[in-house]
Every structure is written in C-alpha cells, then in structure tokens.
C-alpha cells in the first residue's frame, strides 16, 4: 500500500493511545470505563466494525487497538491484517468471548500482538496493553496452552499434509482456491478464513485472472489437474 507513515514506535509518548473496536455497546462501555481510570492510557476512539477500525487507524494513529473478532462485515482478524499492512508497528490485541484454536491461529497469521478473553480481569487487560505497547506479545495462560498444543501436534506430524500450491498465487489465494475446489461457497469460505464474503469474491476474481480461467467449473478442473485436490 502507498499510505505508509513513520513507525509509531519512533513516536512513543507518555500516554498510550487506545482504539476500542467492539460491536457490543455494553462491552465497549465497560472497557472504556476501566481504561478511563487507568493512568498513562487514553481512549482516542471507539467504533463497532472492522471497516470503521481501518478508517480510524488512518486518522487517529492509535498505539494499541483492542479488537473484537466477530462483527458484522469485516471481522476483527481481517481488519487486523489491513492495519498491519498499513503499519506493522501498531499493536493489535484481539478480545473474544470464546477462546477457540481457529481464532488464535488466524489471529497469529494476521499479525496480532496479543489475545485475551472478554472475561479477563482489569489487571490482565492493563498488563496486556502495556506489554504490547513496549514490544512484547501477550497471551493468557489458556491461550498459550492452545498455541503450544497446536505446535506440538504439527511437530508430531498429526496435522501435516502434502498440500500442493500454485506459485502464481499468494498464500491466501491458494487457500481460497483449495476451498472453492472442495465445493465450499463464499459464505463458508469467509467463515473459515475470517474474511468477508466481498473479500472472498475479490480473491476469486484475482485467482481466475491470474490463472486465465473463466469460472468456478474451470477452476475445479484446474485444481484436479494440478493435484490441489484429488478425487477418490
């Protein structure tokens, strides 16, 4: 992208500017109340969607973004990816009602700096903000355990598989190509990858253009021919 700015880490101030992103007003107000009483932290903005978060990051330039995951439209994970592409020095902490391995994995791939559950204590919330602001990553014990278990299974080979990829496509486009070829619809793909239906459609258009294909039927034939999927 061409809208880069100087890394925020070079512009640190005494006050940590935090952007709150959550589509539940009670949750948003509750977190705002906690942070409003905390020394050294200032709430620079609030919003209720991933799209709004991306826009506010451009104008407000927060140090830390507290990001909900499941929201209408763009998910918090997709918004994180956009934010990190704009400026990787902006810290993003995912906050979620549920601690799911899929959420944690997708969040890490998008570049998050921390992940805490919504039932975390005030002390954990404040500790997470201060630690990520100073360059550390922050995960609660339960989330760290999930990360370790996932790594352990991968190292044992229980999750490994020989997945063919197409060099003309990006990693994300290869993921979508495989899912389309397996028969998943746009909504299902979006839910699996934590991206919006519109983003899935955009990726599919890029895939067809790059591979010189016309439609999903040709895409499936391509996937079978190149061993991206197999027919038993």
mmCIF file of C-alpha atoms in Angstrom:
data_model
loop_
_atom_site.group_PDB
_atom_site.id
_atom_site.type_symbol
_atom_site.label_atom_id
_atom_site.label_comp_id
_atom_site.label_asym_id
_atom_site.label_seq_id
_atom_site.Cartn_x
_atom_site.Cartn_y
_atom_site.Cartn_z
ATOM 1 C CA UNK A 1 0.000 0.000 0.000
ATOM 2 C CA UNK A 2 1.108 3.580 -0.583
ATOM 3 C CA UNK A 3 -0.275 5.144 2.588
ATOM 4 C CA UNK A 4 2.665 4.408 4.855
ATOM 5 C CA UNK A 5 3.680 6.630 7.738
ATOM 6 C CA UNK A 6 6.637 6.686 10.166
ATOM 7 C CA UNK A 7 6.537 3.709 12.567
ATOM 8 C CA UNK A 8 4.703 4.625 15.742
ATOM 9 C CA UNK A 9 7.472 3.041 17.813
ATOM 10 C CA UNK A 10 9.606 6.044 16.889
ATOM 11 C CA UNK A 11 6.970 8.438 18.182
ATOM 12 C CA UNK A 12 6.229 6.967 21.600
ATOM 13 C CA UNK A 13 4.693 9.350 24.097
ATOM 14 C CA UNK A 14 3.988 9.022 27.791
ATOM 15 C CA UNK A 15 0.334 8.249 27.093
ATOM 16 C CA UNK A 16 -0.758 5.074 25.282
ATOM 17 C CA UNK A 17 -3.496 5.887 22.772
ATOM 18 C CA UNK A 18 -6.028 3.053 22.539
ATOM 19 C CA UNK A 19 -8.726 2.470 19.924
ATOM 20 C CA UNK A 20 -11.683 0.309 21.048
ATOM 21 C CA UNK A 21 -13.390 -1.852 18.416
ATOM 22 C CA UNK A 22 -16.438 -3.843 19.558
ATOM 23 C CA UNK A 23 -19.997 -4.075 18.271
ATOM 24 C CA UNK A 24 -21.454 -4.686 21.735
ATOM 25 C CA UNK A 25 -22.064 -1.328 23.395
ATOM 26 C CA UNK A 26 -22.018 -2.717 26.940
ATOM 27 C CA UNK A 27 -18.649 -4.386 26.388
ATOM 28 C CA UNK A 28 -17.250 -1.275 24.743
ATOM 29 C CA UNK A 29 -18.501 0.954 27.568
ATOM 30 C CA UNK A 30 -17.192 -1.449 30.210
ATOM 31 C CA UNK A 31 -13.687 -1.473 28.756
ATOM 32 C CA UNK A 32 -13.805 2.305 28.293
ATOM 33 C CA UNK A 33 -14.715 2.718 31.953
ATOM 34 C CA UNK A 34 -11.719 0.636 33.043
ATOM 35 C CA UNK A 35 -9.270 2.401 30.749
ATOM 36 C CA UNK A 36 -10.682 5.809 31.638
ATOM 37 C CA UNK A 37 -9.448 5.313 35.197
ATOM 38 C CA UNK A 38 -6.027 3.953 34.221
ATOM 39 C CA UNK A 39 -3.008 6.223 34.378
ATOM 40 C CA UNK A 40 -0.993 6.554 31.194
ATOM 41 C CA UNK A 41 -3.773 5.368 28.867
ATOM 42 C CA UNK A 42 -6.052 7.489 26.691
ATOM 43 C CA UNK A 43 -9.002 6.266 24.600
ATOM 44 C CA UNK A 44 -8.549 8.002 21.260
ATOM 45 C CA UNK A 45 -11.576 6.470 19.567
ATOM 46 C CA UNK A 46 -14.341 3.860 19.532
ATOM 47 C CA UNK A 47 -16.104 2.012 16.730
ATOM 48 C CA UNK A 48 -18.224 -1.066 16.102
ATOM 49 C CA UNK A 49 -16.868 -2.643 12.900
ATOM 50 C CA UNK A 50 -13.694 -3.726 11.189
ATOM 51 C CA UNK A 51 -14.221 -1.278 8.333
ATOM 52 C CA UNK A 52 -14.532 1.630 10.774
ATOM 53 C CA UNK A 53 -11.439 0.442 12.632
ATOM 54 C CA UNK A 54 -9.302 0.554 9.489
ATOM 55 C CA UNK A 55 -10.532 4.066 8.722
ATOM 56 C CA UNK A 56 -9.963 5.353 12.254
ATOM 57 C CA UNK A 57 -6.472 3.888 12.393
ATOM 58 C CA UNK A 58 -5.592 6.023 9.379
ATOM 59 C CA UNK A 59 -6.789 9.226 11.041
ATOM 60 C CA UNK A 60 -6.208 8.636 14.769
ATOM 61 C CA UNK A 61 -2.990 6.609 14.647
ATOM 62 C CA UNK A 62 -3.518 4.738 17.921
ATOM 63 C CA UNK A 63 -0.667 2.928 19.627
ATOM 64 C CA UNK A 64 -2.852 -0.064 20.563
ATOM 65 C CA UNK A 65 -6.100 -1.397 19.081
ATOM 66 C CA UNK A 66 -8.372 -3.571 21.232
ATOM 67 C CA UNK A 67 -10.166 -5.569 18.550
ATOM 68 C CA UNK A 68 -13.267 -7.735 18.809
ATOM 69 C CA UNK A 69 -13.249 -10.728 16.453
ATOM 70 C CA UNK A 70 -16.826 -11.489 15.395
ATOM 71 C CA UNK A 71 -18.509 -8.392 13.960
ATOM 72 C CA UNK A 72 -20.829 -7.719 11.045
ATOM 73 C CA UNK A 73 -18.994 -7.190 7.781
ATOM 74 C CA UNK A 74 -15.228 -7.221 8.121
ATOM 75 C CA UNK A 75 -14.074 -9.402 11.012
ATOM 76 C CA UNK A 76 -11.545 -8.251 13.573
ATOM 77 C CA UNK A 77 -8.997 -10.659 12.123
ATOM 78 C CA UNK A 78 -9.405 -9.280 8.611
ATOM 79 C CA UNK A 79 -9.222 -5.719 9.963
ATOM 80 C CA UNK A 80 -6.012 -6.634 11.804
ATOM 81 C CA UNK A 81 -4.459 -7.773 8.546
ATOM 82 C CA UNK A 82 -5.310 -4.446 6.902
ATOM 83 C CA UNK A 83 -3.968 -2.469 9.860
ATOM 84 C CA UNK A 84 -0.713 -4.424 9.954
ATOM 85 C CA UNK A 85 -0.277 -3.923 6.204
ATOM 86 C CA UNK A 86 -0.628 -0.163 6.732
ATOM 87 C CA UNK A 87 1.731 -0.002 9.715
ATOM 88 C CA UNK A 88 3.108 -3.074 11.437
ATOM 89 C CA UNK A 89 4.160 -1.020 14.468
ATOM 90 C CA UNK A 90 0.535 -0.523 15.525
ATOM 91 C CA UNK A 91 -0.232 -3.097 18.206
ATOM 92 C CA UNK A 92 -3.421 -5.153 17.992
ATOM 93 C CA UNK A 93 -4.905 -7.180 20.834
ATOM 94 C CA UNK A 94 -7.812 -9.450 19.972
ATOM 95 C CA UNK A 95 -10.556 -9.727 22.584
ATOM 96 C CA UNK A 96 -13.049 -12.540 22.308
ATOM 97 C CA UNK A 97 -15.908 -14.138 24.223
ATOM 98 C CA UNK A 98 -14.709 -17.563 23.094
ATOM 99 C CA UNK A 99 -11.142 -18.843 23.110
ATOM 100 C CA UNK A 100 -11.003 -21.022 20.010
ATOM 101 C CA UNK A 101 -7.947 -22.555 18.400
ATOM 102 C CA UNK A 102 -9.163 -21.343 14.985
ATOM 103 C CA UNK A 103 -9.421 -17.766 16.268
ATOM 104 C CA UNK A 104 -5.964 -17.869 17.843
ATOM 105 C CA UNK A 105 -4.360 -19.421 14.761
ATOM 106 C CA UNK A 106 -5.998 -16.991 12.336
ATOM 107 C CA UNK A 107 -5.125 -14.082 14.613
ATOM 108 C CA UNK A 108 -1.458 -15.025 14.769
ATOM 109 C CA UNK A 109 -1.341 -15.345 10.975
ATOM 110 C CA UNK A 110 -2.831 -11.854 10.655
ATOM 111 C CA UNK A 111 -0.104 -10.434 12.911
ATOM 112 C CA UNK A 112 -1.767 -9.853 16.280
ATOM 113 C CA UNK A 113 0.346 -8.818 19.265
ATOM 114 C CA UNK A 114 -1.942 -10.255 21.932
ATOM 115 C CA UNK A 115 -5.155 -12.153 22.604
ATOM 116 C CA UNK A 116 -7.267 -12.002 25.758
ATOM 117 C CA UNK A 117 -10.754 -13.292 26.611
ATOM 118 C CA UNK A 118 -13.509 -10.806 27.439
ATOM 119 C CA UNK A 119 -13.809 -12.225 30.933
ATOM 120 C CA UNK A 120 -10.202 -11.255 31.707
ATOM 121 C CA UNK A 121 -9.568 -9.201 34.820
ATOM 122 C CA UNK A 122 -8.810 -5.488 34.821
ATOM 123 C CA UNK A 123 -5.189 -6.231 35.726
ATOM 124 C CA UNK A 124 -4.774 -8.598 32.757
ATOM 125 C CA UNK A 125 -6.265 -6.032 30.378
ATOM 126 C CA UNK A 126 -3.938 -3.271 31.555
ATOM 127 C CA UNK A 127 -0.913 -5.575 31.605
ATOM 128 C CA UNK A 128 -1.637 -6.681 28.028
ATOM 129 C CA UNK A 129 -1.875 -3.091 26.779
ATOM 130 C CA UNK A 130 1.371 -2.007 28.454
ATOM 131 C CA UNK A 131 3.317 -5.087 27.360
ATOM 132 C CA UNK A 132 2.347 -4.987 23.680
ATOM 133 C CA UNK A 133 2.961 -1.236 23.612
ATOM 134 C CA UNK A 134 6.536 -1.921 24.668
ATOM 135 C CA UNK A 135 7.129 -4.558 22.019
ATOM 136 C CA UNK A 136 6.159 -7.775 23.811
ATOM 137 C CA UNK A 137 3.432 -10.227 22.892
ATOM 138 C CA UNK A 138 0.718 -11.045 25.367
ATOM 139 C CA UNK A 139 -1.356 -14.225 25.619
ATOM 140 C CA UNK A 140 -3.111 -15.565 28.697
ATOM 141 C CA UNK A 141 -2.113 -18.983 30.045
ATOM 142 C CA UNK A 142 -5.124 -20.700 28.461
ATOM 143 C CA UNK A 143 -4.324 -19.250 25.050
ATOM 144 C CA UNK A 144 -0.620 -20.068 25.375
ATOM 145 C CA UNK A 145 -1.624 -23.670 26.065
ATOM 146 C CA UNK A 146 -3.689 -23.753 22.862
ATOM 147 C CA UNK A 147 -0.752 -22.396 20.871
ATOM 148 C CA UNK A 148 1.610 -24.995 22.344
ATOM 149 C CA UNK A 149 -0.808 -27.868 21.697
ATOM 150 C CA UNK A 150 -1.200 -26.790 18.079
ATOM 151 C CA UNK A 151 2.580 -26.587 17.644
ATOM 152 C CA UNK A 152 3.048 -29.971 19.341
ATOM 153 C CA UNK A 153 0.562 -31.688 17.048
ATOM 154 C CA UNK A 154 2.205 -30.162 13.999
ATOM 155 C CA UNK A 155 5.672 -31.286 15.108
ATOM 156 C CA UNK A 156 4.378 -34.824 15.624
ATOM 157 C CA UNK A 157 3.054 -34.772 12.086
ATOM 158 C CA UNK A 158 -0.570 -35.227 13.076
ATOM 159 C CA UNK A 159 -1.614 -32.057 11.273
ATOM 160 C CA UNK A 160 0.828 -32.150 8.386
ATOM 161 C CA UNK A 161 -0.267 -32.928 4.872
ATOM 162 C CA UNK A 162 1.233 -32.552 1.446
ATOM 163 C CA UNK A 163 -0.661 -29.520 0.232
ATOM 164 C CA UNK A 164 0.042 -28.512 -3.348
ATOM 165 C CA UNK A 165 0.178 -24.799 -4.100
ATOM 166 C CA UNK A 166 0.213 -22.680 -7.234
ATOM 167 C CA UNK A 167 3.229 -20.377 -7.450
ATOM 168 C CA UNK A 168 1.295 -17.737 -9.423
ATOM 169 C CA UNK A 169 -0.995 -17.192 -6.422
ATOM 170 C CA UNK A 170 -0.474 -15.716 -2.985
ATOM 171 C CA UNK A 171 -0.786 -17.885 0.130
ATOM 172 C CA UNK A 172 -4.302 -16.571 0.765
ATOM 173 C CA UNK A 173 -5.331 -17.160 -2.848
ATOM 174 C CA UNK A 174 -4.047 -20.734 -2.653
ATOM 175 C CA UNK A 175 -6.166 -21.302 0.455
ATOM 176 C CA UNK A 176 -9.252 -19.976 -1.302
ATOM 177 C CA UNK A 177 -8.531 -21.948 -4.469
ATOM 178 C CA UNK A 178 -8.441 -25.163 -2.456
ATOM 179 C CA UNK A 179 -11.676 -24.382 -0.605
ATOM 180 C CA UNK A 180 -13.522 -23.384 -3.790
ATOM 181 C CA UNK A 181 -12.339 -26.583 -5.461
ATOM 182 C CA UNK A 182 -13.646 -28.562 -2.491
ATOM 183 C CA UNK A 183 -17.099 -27.105 -3.083
ATOM 184 C CA UNK A 184 -17.324 -24.504 -0.338
ATOM 185 C CA UNK A 185 -19.428 -21.417 -1.033
ATOM 186 C CA UNK A 186 -18.334 -17.831 -0.493
ATOM 187 C CA UNK A 187 -20.009 -17.554 2.911
ATOM 188 C CA UNK A 188 -18.449 -20.811 4.148
ATOM 189 C CA UNK A 189 -15.011 -19.769 2.920
ATOM 190 C CA UNK A 190 -15.368 -16.401 4.617
ATOM 191 C CA UNK A 191 -16.304 -18.042 7.914
ATOM 192 C CA UNK A 192 -13.370 -20.455 7.724
ATOM 193 C CA UNK A 193 -10.799 -17.769 6.902
ATOM 194 C CA UNK A 194 -12.392 -14.954 8.950
ATOM 195 C CA UNK A 195 -12.836 -12.661 5.982
ATOM 196 C CA UNK A 196 -15.923 -11.047 4.454
ATOM 197 C CA UNK A 197 -17.858 -12.510 1.520
ATOM 198 C CA UNK A 198 -16.834 -9.478 -0.542
ATOM 199 C CA UNK A 199 -13.172 -10.207 0.145
ATOM 200 C CA UNK A 200 -13.653 -13.844 -0.904
ATOM 201 C CA UNK A 201 -15.245 -12.697 -4.155
ATOM 202 C CA UNK A 202 -12.359 -10.304 -4.812
ATOM 203 C CA UNK A 203 -9.790 -13.051 -4.229
ATOM 204 C CA UNK A 204 -11.689 -15.423 -6.536
ATOM 205 C CA UNK A 205 -11.673 -12.792 -9.288
ATOM 206 C CA UNK A 206 -7.915 -12.365 -8.885
ATOM 207 C CA UNK A 207 -7.398 -16.133 -8.961
ATOM 208 C CA UNK A 208 -9.368 -16.524 -12.196
ATOM 209 C CA UNK A 209 -7.489 -13.621 -13.797
ATOM 210 C CA UNK A 210 -4.054 -14.923 -12.778
ATOM 211 C CA UNK A 211 -4.776 -18.461 -13.971
ATOM 212 C CA UNK A 212 -6.590 -17.409 -17.147
ATOM 213 C CA UNK A 213 -9.787 -19.167 -16.143
ATOM 214 C CA UNK A 214 -13.391 -18.114 -16.736
ATOM 215 C CA UNK A 215 -15.460 -19.629 -13.940
ATOM 216 C CA UNK A 216 -15.579 -21.912 -10.906
ATOM 217 C CA UNK A 217 -16.014 -25.030 -13.056
ATOM 218 C CA UNK A 218 -12.732 -24.365 -14.853
ATOM 219 C CA UNK A 219 -11.114 -23.589 -11.510
ATOM 220 C CA UNK A 220 -12.137 -27.010 -10.150
ATOM 221 C CA UNK A 221 -10.759 -28.733 -13.256
ATOM 222 C CA UNK A 222 -7.501 -26.820 -12.761
ATOM 223 C CA UNK A 223 -7.323 -27.892 -9.116
ATOM 224 C CA UNK A 224 -7.808 -31.554 -10.008
ATOM 225 C CA UNK A 225 -5.301 -31.425 -12.880
ATOM 226 C CA UNK A 226 -2.618 -29.854 -10.649
ATOM 227 C CA UNK A 227 -3.297 -32.202 -7.688
ATOM 228 C CA UNK A 228 -4.555 -29.390 -5.456
ATOM 229 C CA UNK A 229 -7.495 -31.634 -4.705
ATOM 230 C CA UNK A 230 -7.975 -35.291 -5.543
ATOM 231 C CA UNK A 231 -10.941 -37.441 -6.427
ATOM 232 C CA UNK A 232 -11.046 -40.737 -4.553
#
